[in-house]
Structure formats: C-alpha cells, structure tokens
mmCIF file of C-alpha atoms and ligand atoms in Angstrom:
data_model
loop_
_atom_site.group_PDB
_atom_site.id
_atom_site.type_symbol
_atom_site.label_atom_id
_atom_site.label_comp_id
_atom_site.label_asym_id
_atom_site.label_seq_id
_atom_site.Cartn_x
_atom_site.Cartn_y
_atom_site.Cartn_z
ATOM 1 C CA MET D 22 -17.071 11.641 -13.690
ATOM 2 C CA ASP D 23 -16.215 11.776 -17.389
ATOM 3 C CA ILE D 24 -13.371 9.446 -18.249
ATOM 4 C CA PRO D 25 -11.447 10.968 -21.175
ATOM 5 C CA GLN D 26 -11.952 8.933 -24.378
ATOM 6 C CA SER D 27 -8.219 9.147 -25.131
ATOM 7 C CA LEU D 28 -7.496 7.365 -21.822
ATOM 8 C CA ILE D 29 -10.097 4.681 -22.580
ATOM 9 C CA ASP D 30 -8.487 4.113 -26.007
ATOM 10 C CA THR D 31 -4.987 3.946 -24.511
ATOM 11 C CA LEU D 32 -5.959 1.427 -21.823
ATOM 12 C CA CYS D 33 -7.936 -0.636 -24.317
ATOM 13 C CA THR D 34 -4.857 -1.192 -26.467
ATOM 14 C CA SER D 35 -2.236 -1.438 -23.710
ATOM 15 C CA GLU D 36 -0.611 -4.778 -23.024
ATOM 16 C CA ARG D 37 1.428 -3.642 -20.049
ATOM 17 C CA VAL D 38 -0.180 -1.867 -17.088
ATOM 18 C CA ALA D 39 1.307 -1.199 -13.649
ATOM 19 C CA VAL D 40 -0.705 0.050 -10.678
ATOM 20 C CA LEU D 41 0.615 1.511 -7.410
ATOM 21 C CA THR D 42 -1.848 1.652 -4.547
ATOM 22 C CA GLY D 43 -1.753 3.378 -1.189
ATOM 23 C CA ALA D 44 -3.906 3.600 1.910
ATOM 24 C CA GLY D 45 -6.606 5.634 0.119
ATOM 25 C CA ILE D 46 -7.866 2.582 -1.761
ATOM 26 C CA SER D 47 -8.787 0.931 1.553
ATOM 27 C CA ALA D 48 -10.428 4.049 3.020
ATOM 28 C CA GLU D 49 -13.809 2.992 1.655
ATOM 29 C CA SER D 50 -13.379 -0.345 3.436
ATOM 30 C CA GLY D 51 -13.329 1.564 6.723
ATOM 31 C CA ILE D 52 -9.567 1.465 7.278
ATOM 32 C CA PRO D 53 -8.228 4.934 8.118
ATOM 33 C CA THR D 54 -5.455 6.122 5.778
ATOM 34 C CA PHE D 55 -1.973 6.221 7.264
ATOM 35 C CA ARG D 56 -1.806 9.977 7.718
ATOM 36 C CA GLU D 57 -5.450 10.709 8.439
ATOM 37 C CA ALA D 58 -6.329 11.726 11.997
ATOM 38 C CA GLN D 59 -6.443 8.695 14.238
ATOM 39 C CA THR D 60 -9.355 8.136 16.529
ATOM 40 C CA GLY D 61 -9.862 7.637 20.258
ATOM 41 C CA LEU D 62 -6.765 6.736 22.223
ATOM 42 C CA TRP D 63 -4.570 6.955 19.128
ATOM 43 C CA ALA D 64 -5.550 10.513 18.144
ATOM 44 C CA GLN D 65 -2.684 11.942 20.219
ATOM 45 C CA TYR D 66 0.028 10.037 18.304
ATOM 46 C CA ASN D 67 1.694 10.887 15.015
ATOM 47 C CA PRO D 68 1.743 7.693 12.898
ATOM 48 C CA GLU D 69 5.104 8.697 11.343
ATOM 49 C CA GLU D 70 6.582 8.582 14.851
ATOM 50 C CA LEU D 71 5.143 5.151 15.647
ATOM 51 C CA ALA D 72 6.232 3.392 12.430
ATOM 52 C CA THR D 73 9.970 3.405 13.206
ATOM 53 C CA PRO D 74 12.415 0.935 14.776
ATOM 54 C CA GLY D 75 13.387 3.688 17.255
ATOM 55 C CA ALA D 76 9.789 4.034 18.477
ATOM 56 C CA PHE D 77 9.576 0.276 18.983
ATOM 57 C CA ARG D 78 12.886 0.239 20.872
ATOM 58 C CA ARG D 79 11.714 3.085 23.131
ATOM 59 C CA ASN D 80 8.203 1.780 23.759
ATOM 60 C CA PRO D 81 7.510 -1.680 22.313
ATOM 61 C CA ARG D 82 4.159 -2.018 24.081
ATOM 62 C CA LEU D 83 2.807 1.251 22.629
ATOM 63 C CA VAL D 84 3.807 0.401 19.064
ATOM 64 C CA TRP D 85 2.602 -3.197 19.396
ATOM 65 C CA GLU D 86 -0.799 -2.067 20.716
ATOM 66 C CA TRP D 87 -1.173 0.448 17.877
ATOM 67 C CA TYR D 88 -0.695 -2.394 15.396
ATOM 68 C CA GLN D 89 -3.084 -4.648 17.344
ATOM 69 C CA TRP D 90 -5.722 -1.909 17.043
ATOM 70 C CA ARG D 91 -5.094 -1.625 13.296
ATOM 71 C CA ARG D 92 -5.154 -5.415 12.921
ATOM 72 C CA GLY D 93 -8.606 -5.398 14.498
ATOM 73 C CA LEU D 94 -9.839 -2.848 11.922
ATOM 74 C CA VAL D 95 -8.386 -4.873 9.050
ATOM 75 C CA ALA D 96 -9.904 -8.128 10.315
ATOM 76 C CA LYS D 97 -13.375 -6.535 10.207
ATOM 77 C CA ALA D 98 -12.900 -4.888 6.794
ATOM 78 C CA GLN D 99 -13.989 -6.195 3.408
ATOM 79 C CA PRO D 100 -12.518 -5.377 -0.021
ATOM 80 C CA ASN D 101 -14.425 -2.514 -1.662
ATOM 81 C CA PRO D 102 -15.357 -1.874 -5.335
ATOM 82 C CA GLY D 103 -11.932 -0.261 -5.928
ATOM 83 C CA HIS D 104 -10.063 -3.438 -4.915
ATOM 84 C CA LEU D 105 -12.513 -5.551 -6.936
ATOM 85 C CA ALA D 106 -12.086 -3.378 -10.056
ATOM 86 C CA LEU D 107 -8.320 -3.941 -9.970
ATOM 87 C CA ALA D 108 -8.852 -7.707 -9.817
ATOM 88 C CA VAL D 109 -11.061 -7.409 -12.935
ATOM 89 C CA MET D 110 -8.403 -5.257 -14.640
ATOM 90 C CA GLU D 111 -5.763 -7.911 -13.960
ATOM 91 C CA ALA D 112 -7.858 -10.461 -15.834
ATOM 92 C CA GLN D 113 -8.117 -8.149 -18.877
ATOM 93 C CA VAL D 114 -4.509 -7.000 -19.288
ATOM 94 C CA ALA D 115 -1.824 -9.325 -20.674
ATOM 95 C CA ASP D 116 0.980 -8.046 -18.418
ATOM 96 C CA PHE D 117 -0.447 -6.524 -15.246
ATOM 97 C CA THR D 118 1.468 -5.684 -12.073
ATOM 98 C CA LEU D 119 -0.176 -4.522 -8.878
ATOM 99 C CA ILE D 120 2.270 -2.821 -6.544
ATOM 100 C CA THR D 121 0.905 -1.952 -3.123
ATOM 101 C CA GLN D 122 2.211 0.009 -0.180
ATOM 102 C CA ASN D 123 -0.678 -1.351 1.877
ATOM 103 C CA VAL D 124 -0.188 -3.922 4.596
ATOM 104 C CA ASP D 125 -3.857 -4.962 4.892
ATOM 105 C CA GLY D 126 -4.026 -7.851 2.381
ATOM 106 C CA LEU D 127 -7.311 -6.555 0.890
ATOM 107 C CA HIS D 128 -6.088 -6.804 -2.721
ATOM 108 C CA GLN D 129 -5.485 -10.531 -2.316
ATOM 109 C CA ARG D 130 -8.868 -10.942 -0.627
ATOM 110 C CA ALA D 131 -10.483 -9.145 -3.604
ATOM 111 C CA GLY D 132 -8.981 -11.734 -5.976
ATOM 112 C CA SER D 133 -5.815 -9.982 -7.207
ATOM 113 C CA ARG D 134 -3.138 -12.599 -7.803
ATOM 114 C CA ASN D 135 0.067 -10.841 -8.785
ATOM 115 C CA VAL D 136 0.535 -8.421 -5.862
ATOM 116 C CA LEU D 137 3.885 -6.918 -4.899
ATOM 117 C CA GLU D 138 3.775 -5.848 -1.253
ATOM 118 C CA LEU D 139 6.404 -3.140 -0.789
ATOM 119 C CA HIS D 140 5.778 -2.465 2.909
ATOM 120 C CA GLY D 141 5.067 -5.979 4.198
ATOM 121 C CA ASN D 142 1.873 -7.380 5.686
ATOM 122 C CA LEU D 143 0.201 -6.762 9.022
ATOM 123 C CA THR D 144 -0.977 -10.331 9.404
ATOM 124 C CA ARG D 145 2.543 -11.683 9.959
ATOM 125 C CA ASP D 146 4.989 -11.099 12.803
ATOM 126 C CA LYS D 147 8.748 -11.237 12.789
ATOM 127 C CA CYS D 148 11.433 -11.182 15.418
ATOM 128 C CA PHE D 149 12.776 -7.672 16.098
ATOM 129 C CA GLU D 150 16.191 -9.146 16.977
ATOM 130 C CA ARG D 151 16.774 -11.661 14.202
ATOM 131 C CA GLY D 152 14.080 -10.970 11.608
ATOM 132 C CA CYS D 153 12.752 -14.539 11.367
ATOM 133 C CA VAL D 154 9.126 -14.471 10.179
ATOM 134 C CA LEU D 155 6.305 -16.261 11.990
ATOM 135 C CA GLU D 156 3.416 -17.692 10.028
ATOM 136 C CA ALA D 157 0.215 -15.641 10.076
ATOM 137 C CA GLY D 158 -2.149 -16.759 12.790
ATOM 138 C CA GLU D 159 0.453 -17.844 15.349
ATOM 139 C CA GLN D 160 -1.026 -16.188 18.436
ATOM 140 C CA LEU D 161 1.379 -15.767 21.327
ATOM 141 C CA ALA D 162 0.758 -14.093 24.663
ATOM 142 C CA GLY D 163 2.456 -10.802 25.545
ATOM 143 C CA SER D 164 2.344 -7.214 24.445
ATOM 144 C CA PRO D 165 4.515 -7.651 22.486
ATOM 145 C CA PRO D 166 5.007 -11.411 22.649
ATOM 146 C CA ARG D 167 8.479 -12.933 22.664
ATOM 147 C CA CYS D 168 10.040 -14.820 19.762
ATOM 148 C CA PRO D 169 9.710 -18.574 20.425
ATOM 149 C CA HIS D 170 13.219 -19.116 18.969
ATOM 150 C CA CYS D 171 15.423 -16.434 20.554
ATOM 151 C CA GLY D 172 13.270 -14.642 23.141
ATOM 152 C CA GLY D 173 13.495 -11.256 21.382
ATOM 153 C CA TYR D 174 10.390 -9.095 20.988
ATOM 154 C CA LEU D 175 8.049 -9.835 18.107
ATOM 155 C CA ARG D 176 6.940 -6.988 15.828
ATOM 156 C CA PRO D 177 4.641 -6.844 12.803
ATOM 157 C CA ASP D 178 6.291 -7.882 9.513
ATOM 158 C CA VAL D 179 5.975 -4.410 7.977
ATOM 159 C CA VAL D 180 8.571 -1.928 6.698
ATOM 160 C CA TRP D 181 9.211 1.011 8.995
ATOM 161 C CA PHE D 182 10.912 4.310 8.131
ATOM 162 C CA GLY D 183 14.629 3.841 7.682
ATOM 163 C CA GLU D 184 14.277 0.123 6.903
ATOM 164 C CA SER D 185 14.921 -1.548 3.559
ATOM 165 C CA LEU D 186 12.048 -2.720 1.392
ATOM 166 C CA PRO D 187 11.811 -6.432 0.445
ATOM 167 C CA GLU D 188 14.456 -6.751 -2.267
ATOM 168 C CA GLU D 189 12.582 -8.976 -4.709
ATOM 169 C CA ALA D 190 9.304 -7.017 -4.533
ATOM 170 C CA LEU D 191 11.131 -3.713 -5.028
ATOM 171 C CA HIS D 192 13.139 -5.093 -7.954
ATOM 172 C CA CYS D 193 9.962 -6.359 -9.690
ATOM 173 C CA ALA D 194 8.166 -3.048 -8.990
ATOM 174 C CA LEU D 195 11.021 -1.047 -10.537
ATOM 175 C CA GLN D 196 11.071 -3.307 -13.595
ATOM 176 C CA ALA D 197 7.303 -3.111 -14.067
ATOM 177 C CA SER D 198 7.340 0.699 -13.727
ATOM 178 C CA GLN D 199 10.109 1.049 -16.303
ATOM 179 C CA ASN D 200 8.487 -1.354 -18.720
ATOM 180 C CA THR D 201 4.873 -0.218 -18.589
ATOM 181 C CA GLN D 202 2.684 1.602 -21.071
ATOM 182 C CA VAL D 203 0.197 2.850 -18.457
ATOM 183 C CA PHE D 204 0.878 3.501 -14.765
ATOM 184 C CA LEU D 205 -1.971 4.155 -12.321
ATOM 185 C CA SER D 206 -1.208 5.813 -8.975
ATOM 186 C CA VAL D 207 -4.207 5.161 -6.735
ATOM 187 C CA GLY D 208 -4.927 6.505 -3.246
ATOM 188 C CA THR D 209 -1.404 7.428 -2.242
ATOM 189 C CA SER D 210 -0.025 10.714 -0.957
ATOM 190 C CA ALA D 211 3.053 10.004 -3.137
ATOM 191 C CA ILE D 212 5.511 11.195 -0.517
ATOM 192 C CA VAL D 213 7.092 7.999 0.807
ATOM 193 C CA HIS D 214 10.113 6.746 -1.107
ATOM 194 C CA PRO D 215 11.101 4.607 -2.869
ATOM 195 C CA ALA D 216 7.419 3.927 -3.791
ATOM 196 C CA ALA D 217 6.904 7.606 -4.656
ATOM 197 C CA SER D 218 9.653 7.339 -7.292
ATOM 198 C CA LEU D 219 7.842 4.620 -9.260
ATOM 199 C CA PRO D 220 5.534 6.956 -11.238
ATOM 200 C CA GLU D 221 8.598 9.079 -12.009
ATOM 201 C CA TYR D 222 10.321 6.027 -13.538
ATOM 202 C CA ALA D 223 7.182 5.376 -15.596
ATOM 203 C CA LEU D 224 7.086 8.995 -16.795
ATOM 204 C CA GLY D 225 10.774 8.664 -17.667
ATOM 205 C CA VAL D 226 10.063 5.874 -20.156
ATOM 206 C CA GLY D 227 7.146 7.768 -21.733
ATOM 207 C CA ALA D 228 4.314 5.865 -20.029
ATOM 208 C CA VAL D 229 0.887 7.417 -19.559
ATOM 209 C CA VAL D 230 0.548 8.153 -15.825
ATOM 210 C CA VAL D 231 -2.919 8.373 -14.284
ATOM 211 C CA GLU D 232 -3.562 9.582 -10.751
ATOM 212 C CA ILE D 233 -6.757 8.582 -8.909
ATOM 213 C CA ASN D 234 -7.181 10.499 -5.659
ATOM 214 C CA PRO D 235 -9.723 12.978 -4.250
ATOM 215 C CA ALA D 236 -6.843 15.257 -3.170
ATOM 216 C CA GLU D 237 -3.792 16.767 -4.851
ATOM 217 C CA THR D 238 -0.378 15.186 -4.324
ATOM 218 C CA PRO D 239 3.150 16.007 -5.495
ATOM 219 C CA LEU D 240 2.399 13.799 -8.524
ATOM 220 C CA THR D 241 -0.764 15.650 -9.636
ATOM 221 C CA GLN D 242 0.937 18.298 -11.774
ATOM 222 C CA ARG D 243 3.102 15.681 -13.526
ATOM 223 C CA ALA D 244 0.405 13.078 -14.215
ATOM 224 C CA THR D 245 -0.905 12.681 -17.766
ATOM 225 C CA TYR D 246 -4.486 12.275 -16.468
ATOM 226 C CA VAL D 247 -5.933 13.111 -13.052
ATOM 227 C CA LEU D 248 -9.191 11.373 -12.108
ATOM 228 C CA GLN D 249 -10.130 13.266 -9.000
ATOM 229 C CA GLY D 250 -12.374 11.201 -6.745
ATOM 230 C CA PRO D 251 -12.580 8.177 -4.465
ATOM 231 C CA ALA D 252 -11.004 5.007 -5.834
ATOM 232 C CA GLY D 253 -14.093 2.949 -4.959
ATOM 233 C CA GLU D 254 -16.091 5.020 -7.464
ATOM 234 C CA VAL D 255 -13.510 5.981 -10.082
ATOM 235 C CA LEU D 256 -11.871 2.554 -10.605
ATOM 236 C CA PRO D 257 -15.111 0.625 -11.292
ATOM 237 C CA GLN D 258 -16.188 3.383 -13.685
ATOM 238 C CA LEU D 259 -12.843 3.253 -15.485
ATOM 239 C CA VAL D 260 -12.943 -0.555 -15.781
ATOM 240 C CA ARG D 261 -16.548 -0.482 -17.068
ATOM 241 C CA ALA D 262 -15.624 2.166 -19.658
ATOM 242 C CA VAL D 263 -12.622 0.232 -20.977
ATOM 243 C CA TRP D 264 -13.923 -3.342 -20.693
ATOM 244 C CA PRO D 265 -17.737 -3.049 -20.813
ATOM 245 C CA ASP D 266 -18.460 -6.819 -20.852
HETATM 246 C C1 BJW E 4 -8.090 8.353 -1.262
HETATM 247 C C2 BJW E 4 -9.313 8.060 -0.721
HETATM 248 C C3 BJW E 4 -10.183 7.334 -1.528
HETATM 249 C C4 BJW E 4 -8.234 9.122 0.774
HETATM 250 N N1 BJW E 4 -9.797 6.983 -2.754
HETATM 251 N N2 BJW E 4 -7.737 7.995 -2.491
HETATM 252 C C5 BJW E 4 14.120 9.886 -0.751
HETATM 253 C C6 BJW E 4 13.758 11.187 -0.461
HETATM 254 C C7 BJW E 4 13.314 11.529 0.814
HETATM 255 C C8 BJW E 4 13.225 10.573 1.835
HETATM 256 C C9 BJW E 4 13.604 9.297 1.539
HETATM 257 C C10 BJW E 4 14.056 8.969 0.271
HETATM 258 N N3 BJW E 4 14.327 7.635 0.260
HETATM 259 C C11 BJW E 4 14.055 7.128 1.500
HETATM 260 C C12 BJW E 4 13.627 8.123 2.292
HETATM 261 C C13 BJW E 4 13.208 7.991 3.717
HETATM 262 C C14 BJW E 4 11.809 7.459 3.875
HETATM 263 C C15 BJW E 4 10.804 8.416 3.251
HETATM 264 O O1 BJW E 4 10.325 8.240 2.160
HETATM 265 N N4 BJW E 4 10.405 9.439 3.995
HETATM 266 C C16 BJW E 4 9.409 10.398 3.512
HETATM 267 C C17 BJW E 4 8.376 10.641 4.604
HETATM 268 C C18 BJW E 4 10.084 11.655 3.059
HETATM 269 N N5 BJW E 4 11.672 6.129 3.307
HETATM 270 C C19 BJW E 4 12.051 5.054 3.972
HETATM 271 O O2 BJW E 4 12.570 5.130 5.080
HETATM 272 C C20 BJW E 4 11.882 3.704 3.301
HETATM 273 N N6 BJW E 4 13.075 2.954 3.407
HETATM 274 C C21 BJW E 4 14.128 3.178 2.635
HETATM 275 O O3 BJW E 4 14.082 3.952 1.702
HETATM 276 O O4 BJW E 4 15.241 2.458 2.994
HETATM 277 C C22 BJW E 4 16.509 2.899 2.506
HETATM 278 C C23 BJW E 4 16.828 4.238 3.121
HETATM 279 C C24 BJW E 4 16.621 4.443 4.471
HETATM 280 C C25 BJW E 4 16.907 5.676 5.041
HETATM 281 C C26 BJW E 4 17.386 6.722 4.240
HETATM 282 C C27 BJW E 4 17.551 6.502 2.879
HETATM 283 C C28 BJW E 4 17.291 5.248 2.323
HETATM 284 C C29 BJW E 4 10.842 2.869 4.036
HETATM 285 C C30 BJW E 4 9.495 3.448 3.925
HETATM 286 C C31 BJW E 4 8.523 2.566 4.720
HETATM 287 C C32 BJW E 4 7.156 3.197 4.856
HETATM 288 N N7 BJW E 4 6.396 2.448 5.777
HETATM 289 C C33 BJW E 4 5.034 2.873 6.087
HETATM 290 C C34 BJW E 4 4.537 2.089 7.313
HETATM 291 C C35 BJW E 4 4.161 0.655 6.924
HETATM 292 C C36 BJW E 4 3.549 -0.089 8.070
HETATM 293 C C37 BJW E 4 2.265 0.553 8.562
HETATM 294 O O5 BJW E 4 1.289 0.692 7.800
HETATM 295 O O6 BJW E 4 2.249 0.914 9.726
HETATM 296 O O7 BJW E 4 4.186 2.643 4.960
HETATM 297 S S1 BJW E 4 4.878 4.635 6.344
HETATM 298 C C38 BJW E 4 3.328 4.803 5.547
HETATM 299 O O8 BJW E 4 3.462 5.608 4.354
HETATM 300 C C39 BJW E 4 2.939 3.396 5.085
HETATM 301 C C40 BJW E 4 2.342 3.659 3.761
HETATM 302 O O9 BJW E 4 2.411 2.502 2.960
HETATM 303 C C41 BJW E 4 3.193 4.785 3.221
HETATM 304 C C42 BJW E 4 2.530 5.596 2.158
HETATM 305 O O10 BJW E 4 1.363 6.187 2.651
HETATM 306 P P1 BJW E 4 0.070 6.226 1.714
HETATM 307 O O11 BJW E 4 -0.347 4.851 1.414
HETATM 308 O O12 BJW E 4 0.324 7.117 0.579
HETATM 309 O O13 BJW E 4 -1.025 6.814 2.722
HETATM 310 P P2 BJW E 4 -1.321 8.313 3.153
HETATM 311 O O14 BJW E 4 -2.120 8.258 4.388
HETATM 312 O O15 BJW E 4 -0.078 9.130 3.168
HETATM 313 O O16 BJW E 4 -2.182 8.918 1.955
HETATM 314 C C43 BJW E 4 -3.475 8.446 1.640
HETATM 315 C C44 BJW E 4 -3.906 9.068 0.331
HETATM 316 O O17 BJW E 4 -5.161 8.504 -0.012
HETATM 317 C C45 BJW E 4 -4.097 10.587 0.398
HETATM 318 O O18 BJW E 4 -3.474 11.174 -0.727
HETATM 319 C C46 BJW E 4 -5.621 10.764 0.313
HETATM 320 O O19 BJW E 4 -6.016 11.943 -0.379
HETATM 321 C C47 BJW E 4 -6.014 9.554 -0.471
HETATM 322 N N8 BJW E 4 -7.393 9.089 -0.280
HETATM 323 N N9 BJW E 4 -9.383 8.602 0.579
HETATM 324 C C48 BJW E 4 -8.569 7.344 -3.184
HETATM 325 N N10 BJW E 4 -11.425 7.013 -1.069
#
C-alpha cells in the first residue's frame, strides 16, 4: 500500500497523537472480532444479545461460558505486528494516547504503556451484585462462580450494552481526542458509542483522522485518510514510513 506523503509529513511533525482500536486489530492474533460469525457451539448466538446485563440475568451460565471460551482464545493468542507497531509509535510521539475498546490485554502485552481500556478487561471478574473487582487469576469453582464476599454471581469485568464506561478512562479518552493533532481509528466498526464519537470529537477540533480497516465503516466517508487493509500490515508499514530508524 502507498502511504500518502502528506500523511507521513503530518505524523512526523505531530506531537499529539491519539489512537482508538477495536477488535479488528486482534483479528490477526486469531481472536475473532466481536461481530464476526462465531464458531462451533457459539455460531447460533448473536454476540450483541450475550453482552448485556439482561442476558446474564436470564442465563448466567450461558453468558459465563461464552466468556470462558473467549478467555481461552485470548490466553493462547500473541500480540501481532499491529499491536507491536503501536508500541513503537508510543515511543516516538511526545504525547501519545492509546484508547482501546478491546478487552484482551494484547496492547499491554505488546509493550504499550499508556492504554485506556474503555470496555474493561476479560482477565478480571467482578461481582454482578455489588461490583467489587477480583484480582486477575483468582480461580473459583462454578459456572459462574459465586462472589467470595457476598455470594452473588461473578461476571467478567467488562462493559456490557446499557452500562456506563469507566469514568476516568472515558474522561481521559475524550480529552485526548479533543486535544490531538492526529487521530487513528484502527479495526473498529465505529458503531458502538460513546467510543464511536471519539473520532467525531477529533474532527471537530480540526485533527487529521485516519481510518485503518479492510472494510468501510460509518467513519470512512468522514476520515481525512483511509488506509484500507489489515492493521497487522498497514500499521507496521506506516510506522516504518514515518520513523524509519
Ligand atoms: C480489521 C481486521 C484487521 C477485521 N485489521 N481491521 C448513542 C447512539 C446510539 C446508541 C447509543 C448511544 N450511546 C449509547 C448507546 C447505546 C450503546 C450503543 O452504542 N449501541 C450501538 C450498538 C448503537 N452503548 C452502550 O450501551 C454503552 N454504554 C453507554 O453508553 O452507557 C450510557 C448509556 C446507556 C444506555 C443508553 C444511553 C447511554 C456501552 C457499550 C459497551 C460495549 N461493550 C462491548 C462488549 C465488551 C465486552 C466483550 O467483548 O464481550 O464492547 S460490545 C462490542 O462492541 C465490544 C467492542 O469493544 C465494541 C466495538 O466493537 P468493535 O471493536 O468495533 O468490533 P466489531 O466486531 O464491531 O468490528 C471489527 C472491525 O474490525 C470491523 O470493522 C472489521 O472490518 C475490522 N477488521 N479484521 C483491521 N485485520
């Protein structure tokens, strides 16, 4: 792919860069994207109908087992060249913010340090009744297990539809998007709010908005640049073009 020279020049001289990632960046690590057809037993379920508090209330075992299956995929996965390129970018840009909708922790495993997780993290559990968070790695029996403090069901510490995002992470993400010179939207269908509003805030302050995705999204027509392709190929190429050493 040809990276436009004007984009290379802009990134080269930018001191403030914000990046929003979605499930597409982890696709090349073997983790299915959120909306892509699920496999095997899970093919019959619509993920949007599993990722809700109502679904968990109706059938806690089903929702818990779906997350256990996804946890297994994440545990086997490794960061790919797209994740690694963003860690390199962070080291090159004075003020760099990585905002992710992903719950897989692969950015941190790739070496990214300043990561805002908008939708939580699969590796932790919290109590469905009281919200207290259990440390990652605490393995309890049950499907789902019970909270050791109050006896309520445990659930993954992720943000479901209709739930609020973590206040501090959302606040920092909004600030970074409204204060950035370049905003990259990588591997997201750009339909889930409030994350999908972040590139709009960046456009509103005159930032250059770049979309990296093999498919079109509602953002495509509004983006300043569209680099159509898989993040694991496009991001390393972009980083090499801007910071060749
Ligand atoms: C590649 C690739 C490769 C493939 N390289 N790319 C305003 C307007 C309308 C609705 C709302 C609104 N504000 C709030 C809402 C309601 C709702 C919402 O947005 N609904 C929409 C569906 C319309 N939002 C909420 O409920 C949020 N809460 C909230 O706003 O609270 C206040 C409130 C509540 C109620 C009413 C009003 C206000 C919470 C949203 C939480 C989302 N949680 C999930 C689940 C997390 C846990 C889990 O993983 O199970 O987060 S849903 C799911 O979507 C997940 C993802 O993070 C998120 C985004 O998906 P993503 O990452 O974009 O993945 P995909 O699969 O959609 O797309 C993958 C993309 O990758 C595709 O484009 C591919 O082409 C691409 N791709 N291979 C690069 N190799």
